[in-house]
Amino acid sequence: MKIIAMIQARCGSSRLPNKVLMNLAGKTDLEWVIERVQRSQVLDEVMVVTSIEKNNLPLIRICTDLGVRVYVGSEEDVLDRYYQAAKLVKADYLVRITADCPLFDWRYLDMAMGGMEEDMDYMAGITESFPDGEDIEIVAYTALKESWEKAKLTSEREHVTMYIKNHPEQFKIQNLECPIAGIGSKRWTLDEEEDYQFISAIYKYFMDLGKDDFVTEDILMFLMEHPELENLNKKYQRNEGLLKSIANDVLVDTER
């Protein structure tokens, strides 16, 4: 079984432009995400999937310097971008991770793969019990291909697993529950300037300690000592981009 992590990244974010290039304790956000995902023990490869826009060239250079494979595909049809990349590398399962998750905890990916049921099509934190920013989605190639063939809404083309979520009767879906209760409302993602201030404070603390392998429990202990930090970004809504896409949904022509 071939398991490939595909990190979704681009430089053209409207809310926080070039966020994947932002500095966190001496490295870019993208470098940290790649490094943290690569700590997983279950992956055959970690790659980045981006779009054809020329402003993504700095991102591609980072990956080249790190020896990380990059797939360049559609800007708007992210589902097609993922499908073509998965087809190219012959993945049996792909792990979708977004580059706005520099606090990603690789142990939960290993936990998920270890607990995945037989013939699973899609596994994710359906109940949102993980902090926003520790998201993991595991998709069987067969389910991705079916989504690519059948998805007609713009939100289903932009958000890779939306077709699966919209049609649970067609797929075998498994929830991934966070082993630490009560932390699903926390915001650890990088989408706004306040998120950057919050995450920068966390990275500075642990890098000053020389600890680059900090995990969820370490972050929680740090925040217990500095609760004021969580006030920086608590006003923002989870999945804001997805909700906007759904509100603007239209049918698309996917004839091939």
CSV table of C-alpha atoms in Angstrom, one decimal:
chain,number,residue,atom,x,y,z
A,1,MET,CA,0.0,0.0,0.0
A,2,LYS,CA,1.5,3.3,-1.1
A,3,ILE,CA,0.7,6.3,1.1
A,4,ILE,CA,1.6,9.8,-0.1
A,5,ALA,CA,1.1,13.0,1.8
A,6,MET,CA,0.2,15.9,-0.4
A,7,ILE,CA,0.6,19.3,1.1
A,8,GLN,CA,-1.7,21.9,-0.6
A,9,ALA,CA,0.1,25.2,-0.9
A,10,ARG,CA,0.1,28.4,-2.9
A,11,CYS,CA,1.3,32.0,-2.5
A,12,GLY,CA,-1.9,33.7,-3.6
A,13,SER,CA,-4.0,33.6,-0.5
A,14,SER,CA,-6.4,36.5,-0.4
A,15,ARG,CA,-6.6,36.8,3.4
A,16,LEU,CA,-2.9,36.5,4.2
A,17,PRO,CA,-0.8,36.8,0.9
A,18,ASN,CA,2.4,34.7,0.8
A,19,LYS,CA,1.6,33.1,4.1
A,20,VAL,CA,3.5,29.9,3.2
A,21,LEU,CA,6.6,32.1,2.9
A,22,MET,CA,6.2,33.8,6.2
A,23,ASN,CA,9.0,33.4,8.7
A,24,LEU,CA,8.6,31.3,11.8
A,25,ALA,CA,11.7,31.3,13.9
A,26,GLY,CA,14.1,31.2,10.9
A,27,LYS,CA,12.2,29.0,8.5
A,28,THR,CA,9.2,29.5,6.3
A,29,ASP,CA,5.8,28.2,7.2
A,30,LEU,CA,6.0,25.8,4.3
A,31,GLU,CA,9.4,24.4,5.5
A,32,TRP,CA,8.0,23.7,8.9
A,33,VAL,CA,4.9,22.0,7.5
A,34,ILE,CA,7.0,19.8,5.3
A,35,GLU,CA,9.4,19.0,8.1
A,36,ARG,CA,6.6,18.1,10.6
A,37,VAL,CA,4.8,15.9,8.1
A,38,GLN,CA,8.0,14.1,7.2
A,39,ARG,CA,8.3,13.0,10.8
A,40,SER,CA,5.4,10.5,10.2
A,41,GLN,CA,6.4,6.9,10.2
A,42,VAL,CA,3.7,5.7,7.7
A,43,LEU,CA,4.4,7.7,4.6
A,44,ASP,CA,6.1,6.6,1.4
A,45,GLU,CA,6.6,10.2,0.3
A,46,VAL,CA,5.7,13.8,1.1
A,47,MET,CA,5.1,16.1,-1.8
A,48,VAL,CA,3.6,19.5,-2.4
A,49,VAL,CA,0.7,20.3,-4.8
A,50,THR,CA,0.5,23.8,-6.1
A,51,SER,CA,-0.9,25.7,-9.0
A,52,ILE,CA,0.4,27.1,-12.3
A,53,GLU,CA,0.4,30.7,-11.2
A,54,LYS,CA,3.9,32.2,-11.6
A,55,ASN,CA,3.8,33.8,-8.1
A,56,ASN,CA,4.2,30.2,-6.7
A,57,LEU,CA,7.8,30.1,-8.0
A,58,PRO,CA,9.4,30.9,-4.6
A,59,LEU,CA,7.4,28.0,-3.1
A,60,ILE,CA,8.7,25.7,-5.9
A,61,ARG,CA,12.3,26.8,-5.2
A,62,ILE,CA,11.9,25.9,-1.5
A,63,CYS,CA,10.7,22.4,-2.4
A,64,THR,CA,13.5,22.0,-4.9
A,65,ASP,CA,16.1,23.0,-2.3
A,66,LEU,CA,14.6,20.5,0.1
A,67,GLY,CA,14.4,17.7,-2.4
A,68,VAL,CA,10.6,17.6,-2.2
A,69,ARG,CA,8.6,16.7,-5.3
A,70,VAL,CA,6.1,19.3,-6.5
A,71,TYR,CA,3.1,18.8,-8.7
A,72,VAL,CA,1.9,21.9,-10.5
A,73,GLY,CA,-1.8,21.9,-11.6
A,74,SER,CA,-5.0,23.8,-11.8
A,75,GLU,CA,-5.4,27.0,-9.8
A,76,GLU,CA,-9.2,26.8,-9.3
A,77,ASP,CA,-9.9,23.1,-9.7
A,78,VAL,CA,-8.0,21.8,-6.7
A,79,LEU,CA,-9.7,18.4,-6.9
A,80,ASP,CA,-8.2,18.0,-10.4
A,81,ARG,CA,-4.8,19.1,-9.0
A,82,TYR,CA,-5.0,16.3,-6.4
A,83,TYR,CA,-6.3,13.7,-8.7
A,84,GLN,CA,-3.7,14.2,-11.4
A,85,ALA,CA,-0.9,14.2,-8.8
A,86,ALA,CA,-2.2,11.0,-7.1
A,87,LYS,CA,-2.5,9.4,-10.5
A,88,LEU,CA,1.0,10.4,-11.4
A,89,VAL,CA,2.6,8.9,-8.3
A,90,LYS,CA,0.3,5.9,-8.2
A,91,ALA,CA,-0.9,6.5,-4.6
A,92,ASP,CA,-3.2,4.0,-3.0
A,93,TYR,CA,-4.0,6.5,-0.3
A,94,LEU,CA,-3.3,10.2,-0.2
A,95,VAL,CA,-3.1,12.3,2.9
A,96,ARG,CA,-4.3,15.8,2.3
A,97,ILE,CA,-2.7,18.4,4.5
A,98,THR,CA,-2.8,22.2,3.9
A,99,ALA,CA,0.2,24.4,4.2
A,100,ASP,CA,-1.5,26.7,6.7
A,101,CYS,CA,-1.0,24.1,9.4
A,102,PRO,CA,2.6,24.7,10.8
A,103,LEU,CA,1.5,23.1,14.2
A,104,PHE,CA,0.6,19.8,12.5
A,105,ASP,CA,1.1,16.9,14.8
A,106,TRP,CA,2.5,13.9,12.8
A,107,ARG,CA,1.6,11.4,15.6
A,108,TYR,CA,-2.1,11.8,14.8
A,109,LEU,CA,-1.4,10.8,11.2
A,110,ASP,CA,0.3,7.7,12.3
A,111,MET,CA,-2.5,7.0,14.8
A,112,ALA,CA,-5.1,7.5,12.0
A,113,MET,CA,-3.4,5.1,9.6
A,114,GLY,CA,-3.0,2.5,12.4
A,115,GLY,CA,-6.7,2.7,13.2
A,116,MET,CA,-8.1,2.8,9.7
A,117,GLU,CA,-10.7,0.3,8.9
A,118,GLU,CA,-10.5,-2.1,6.0
A,119,ASP,CA,-11.6,-0.7,2.6
A,120,MET,CA,-11.9,2.8,4.0
A,121,ASP,CA,-12.7,5.5,1.4
A,122,TYR,CA,-12.3,8.5,3.5
A,123,MET,CA,-11.0,9.2,7.1
A,124,ALA,CA,-11.0,12.7,8.7
A,125,GLY,CA,-12.0,14.6,11.8
A,126,ILE,CA,-15.6,14.8,10.9
A,127,THR,CA,-16.6,15.9,14.4
A,128,GLU,CA,-14.0,18.6,14.4
A,129,SER,CA,-12.5,17.4,17.7
A,130,PHE,CA,-8.9,18.5,16.7
A,131,PRO,CA,-7.8,22.2,16.8
A,132,ASP,CA,-8.3,24.0,13.5
A,133,GLY,CA,-4.8,23.6,12.1
A,134,GLU,CA,-4.3,20.0,12.9
A,135,ASP,CA,-6.5,18.8,10.2
A,136,ILE,CA,-5.9,15.4,8.5
A,137,GLU,CA,-7.8,13.8,5.6
A,138,ILE,CA,-7.0,10.4,4.3
A,139,VAL,CA,-8.5,9.5,0.9
A,140,ALA,CA,-8.4,6.3,-1.1
A,141,TYR,CA,-7.4,6.9,-4.7
A,142,THR,CA,-10.6,5.1,-5.8
A,143,ALA,CA,-12.7,7.6,-3.9
A,144,LEU,CA,-10.7,10.5,-5.2
A,145,LYS,CA,-11.1,9.3,-8.8
A,146,GLU,CA,-14.9,8.9,-8.3
A,147,SER,CA,-15.1,12.4,-6.9
A,148,TRP,CA,-13.1,13.8,-9.8
A,149,GLU,CA,-15.5,12.1,-12.3
A,150,LYS,CA,-18.7,13.2,-10.6
A,151,ALA,CA,-18.2,16.5,-8.7
A,152,LYS,CA,-20.2,19.2,-10.4
A,153,LEU,CA,-20.3,22.1,-7.9
A,154,THR,CA,-17.5,24.7,-7.8
A,155,SER,CA,-17.2,24.1,-4.0
A,156,GLU,CA,-16.6,20.4,-4.8
A,157,ARG,CA,-13.9,21.2,-7.3
A,158,GLU,CA,-12.2,23.8,-5.0
A,159,HIS,CA,-12.4,21.8,-1.8
A,160,VAL,CA,-10.9,18.3,-2.6
A,161,THR,CA,-13.1,16.1,-0.3
A,162,MET,CA,-16.4,18.1,-0.5
A,163,TYR,CA,-18.0,15.7,-2.9
A,164,ILE,CA,-17.3,12.8,-0.5
A,165,LYS,CA,-18.8,14.8,2.4
A,166,ASN,CA,-21.9,15.7,0.3
A,167,HIS,CA,-22.5,12.0,-0.7
A,168,PRO,CA,-21.7,9.8,2.4
A,169,GLU,CA,-24.0,7.1,1.0
A,170,GLN,CA,-21.5,6.4,-1.8
A,171,PHE,CA,-18.4,6.0,0.4
A,172,LYS,CA,-17.1,4.2,3.5
A,173,ILE,CA,-16.3,7.1,5.9
A,174,GLN,CA,-14.6,6.9,9.2
A,175,ASN,CA,-14.3,9.7,11.8
A,176,LEU,CA,-10.9,10.5,13.4
A,177,GLU,CA,-11.4,11.5,17.0
A,178,CYS,CA,-8.8,13.6,18.8
A,179,PRO,CA,-7.4,11.6,21.8
A,180,ILE,CA,-7.3,14.8,23.9
A,181,ALA,CA,-10.9,15.9,24.7
A,182,GLY,CA,-12.2,19.4,24.6
A,183,ILE,CA,-9.7,21.1,22.3
A,184,GLY,CA,-11.6,21.2,19.0
A,185,SER,CA,-12.5,24.9,19.4
A,186,LYS,CA,-8.9,26.0,19.4
A,187,ARG,CA,-7.6,27.9,16.4
A,188,TRP,CA,-4.0,26.9,15.4
A,189,THR,CA,-4.2,27.6,11.7
A,190,LEU,CA,-2.5,30.3,9.6
A,191,ASP,CA,-5.0,32.4,7.7
A,192,GLU,CA,-4.9,35.8,9.3
A,193,GLU,CA,-2.3,38.3,10.6
A,194,GLU,CA,-3.4,37.5,14.2
A,195,ASP,CA,-2.9,33.8,13.5
A,196,TYR,CA,0.7,34.6,12.5
A,197,GLN,CA,1.3,36.5,15.7
A,198,PHE,CA,-0.1,33.5,17.7
A,199,ILE,CA,1.9,30.9,15.9
A,200,SER,CA,5.0,33.0,15.9
A,201,ALA,CA,4.9,33.2,19.7
A,202,ILE,CA,4.7,29.4,20.0
A,203,TYR,CA,7.6,28.9,17.6
A,204,LYS,CA,9.7,31.4,19.3
A,205,TYR,CA,9.2,29.8,22.7
A,206,PHE,CA,10.1,26.3,21.5
A,207,MET,CA,12.9,27.3,19.3
A,208,ASP,CA,14.5,29.3,22.2
A,209,LEU,CA,14.4,26.0,24.0
A,210,GLY,CA,16.0,24.2,21.1
A,211,LYS,CA,12.9,21.9,20.8
A,212,ASP,CA,11.7,21.6,17.2
A,213,ASP,CA,9.7,18.4,17.8
A,214,PHE,CA,7.1,20.0,20.1
A,215,VAL,CA,3.7,18.3,19.9
A,216,THR,CA,0.1,19.1,20.9
A,217,GLU,CA,0.6,18.5,24.6
A,218,ASP,CA,3.6,20.8,24.7
A,219,ILE,CA,1.5,23.6,23.0
A,220,LEU,CA,-1.3,23.1,25.4
A,221,MET,CA,1.0,23.4,28.4
A,222,PHE,CA,2.6,26.6,26.9
A,223,LEU,CA,-0.9,28.1,26.4
A,224,MET,CA,-1.9,27.3,30.0
A,225,GLU,CA,1.0,29.6,31.0
A,226,HIS,CA,0.1,32.2,28.4
A,227,PRO,CA,-3.7,32.2,28.0
A,228,GLU,CA,-3.7,35.7,26.7
A,229,LEU,CA,-2.3,34.5,23.3
A,230,GLU,CA,-5.5,32.7,22.5
A,231,ASN,CA,-7.4,36.0,22.5
A,232,LEU,CA,-5.4,37.1,19.4
A,233,ASN,CA,-7.3,35.1,16.9
A,234,LYS,CA,-10.4,33.7,18.6
A,235,LYS,CA,-12.8,36.1,16.7
A,236,TYR,CA,-12.3,34.2,13.4
A,237,GLN,CA,-14.7,31.5,12.3
A,238,ARG,CA,-13.6,28.0,11.4
A,239,ASN,CA,-13.8,27.0,7.7
A,240,GLU,CA,-14.5,30.5,6.6
A,241,GLY,CA,-13.2,29.9,3.1
A,242,LEU,CA,-15.3,26.8,2.7
A,243,LEU,CA,-18.5,28.6,3.8
A,244,LYS,CA,-17.8,31.4,1.3
A,245,SER,CA,-17.3,28.8,-1.5
A,246,ILE,CA,-20.6,27.1,-0.7
A,247,ALA,CA,-22.5,30.4,-0.6
A,248,ASN,CA,-21.2,31.2,-4.1
A,249,ASP,CA,-21.7,27.7,-5.6
A,250,VAL,CA,-22.5,27.2,-9.3
A,251,LEU,CA,-22.5,24.1,-11.5
A,252,VAL,CA,-19.4,23.6,-13.6
A,253,ASP,CA,-18.9,21.8,-16.9
A,254,THR,CA,-16.6,18.8,-16.2
A,255,GLU,CA,-17.0,17.0,-19.6
A,256,ARG,CA,-13.7,15.4,-20.4
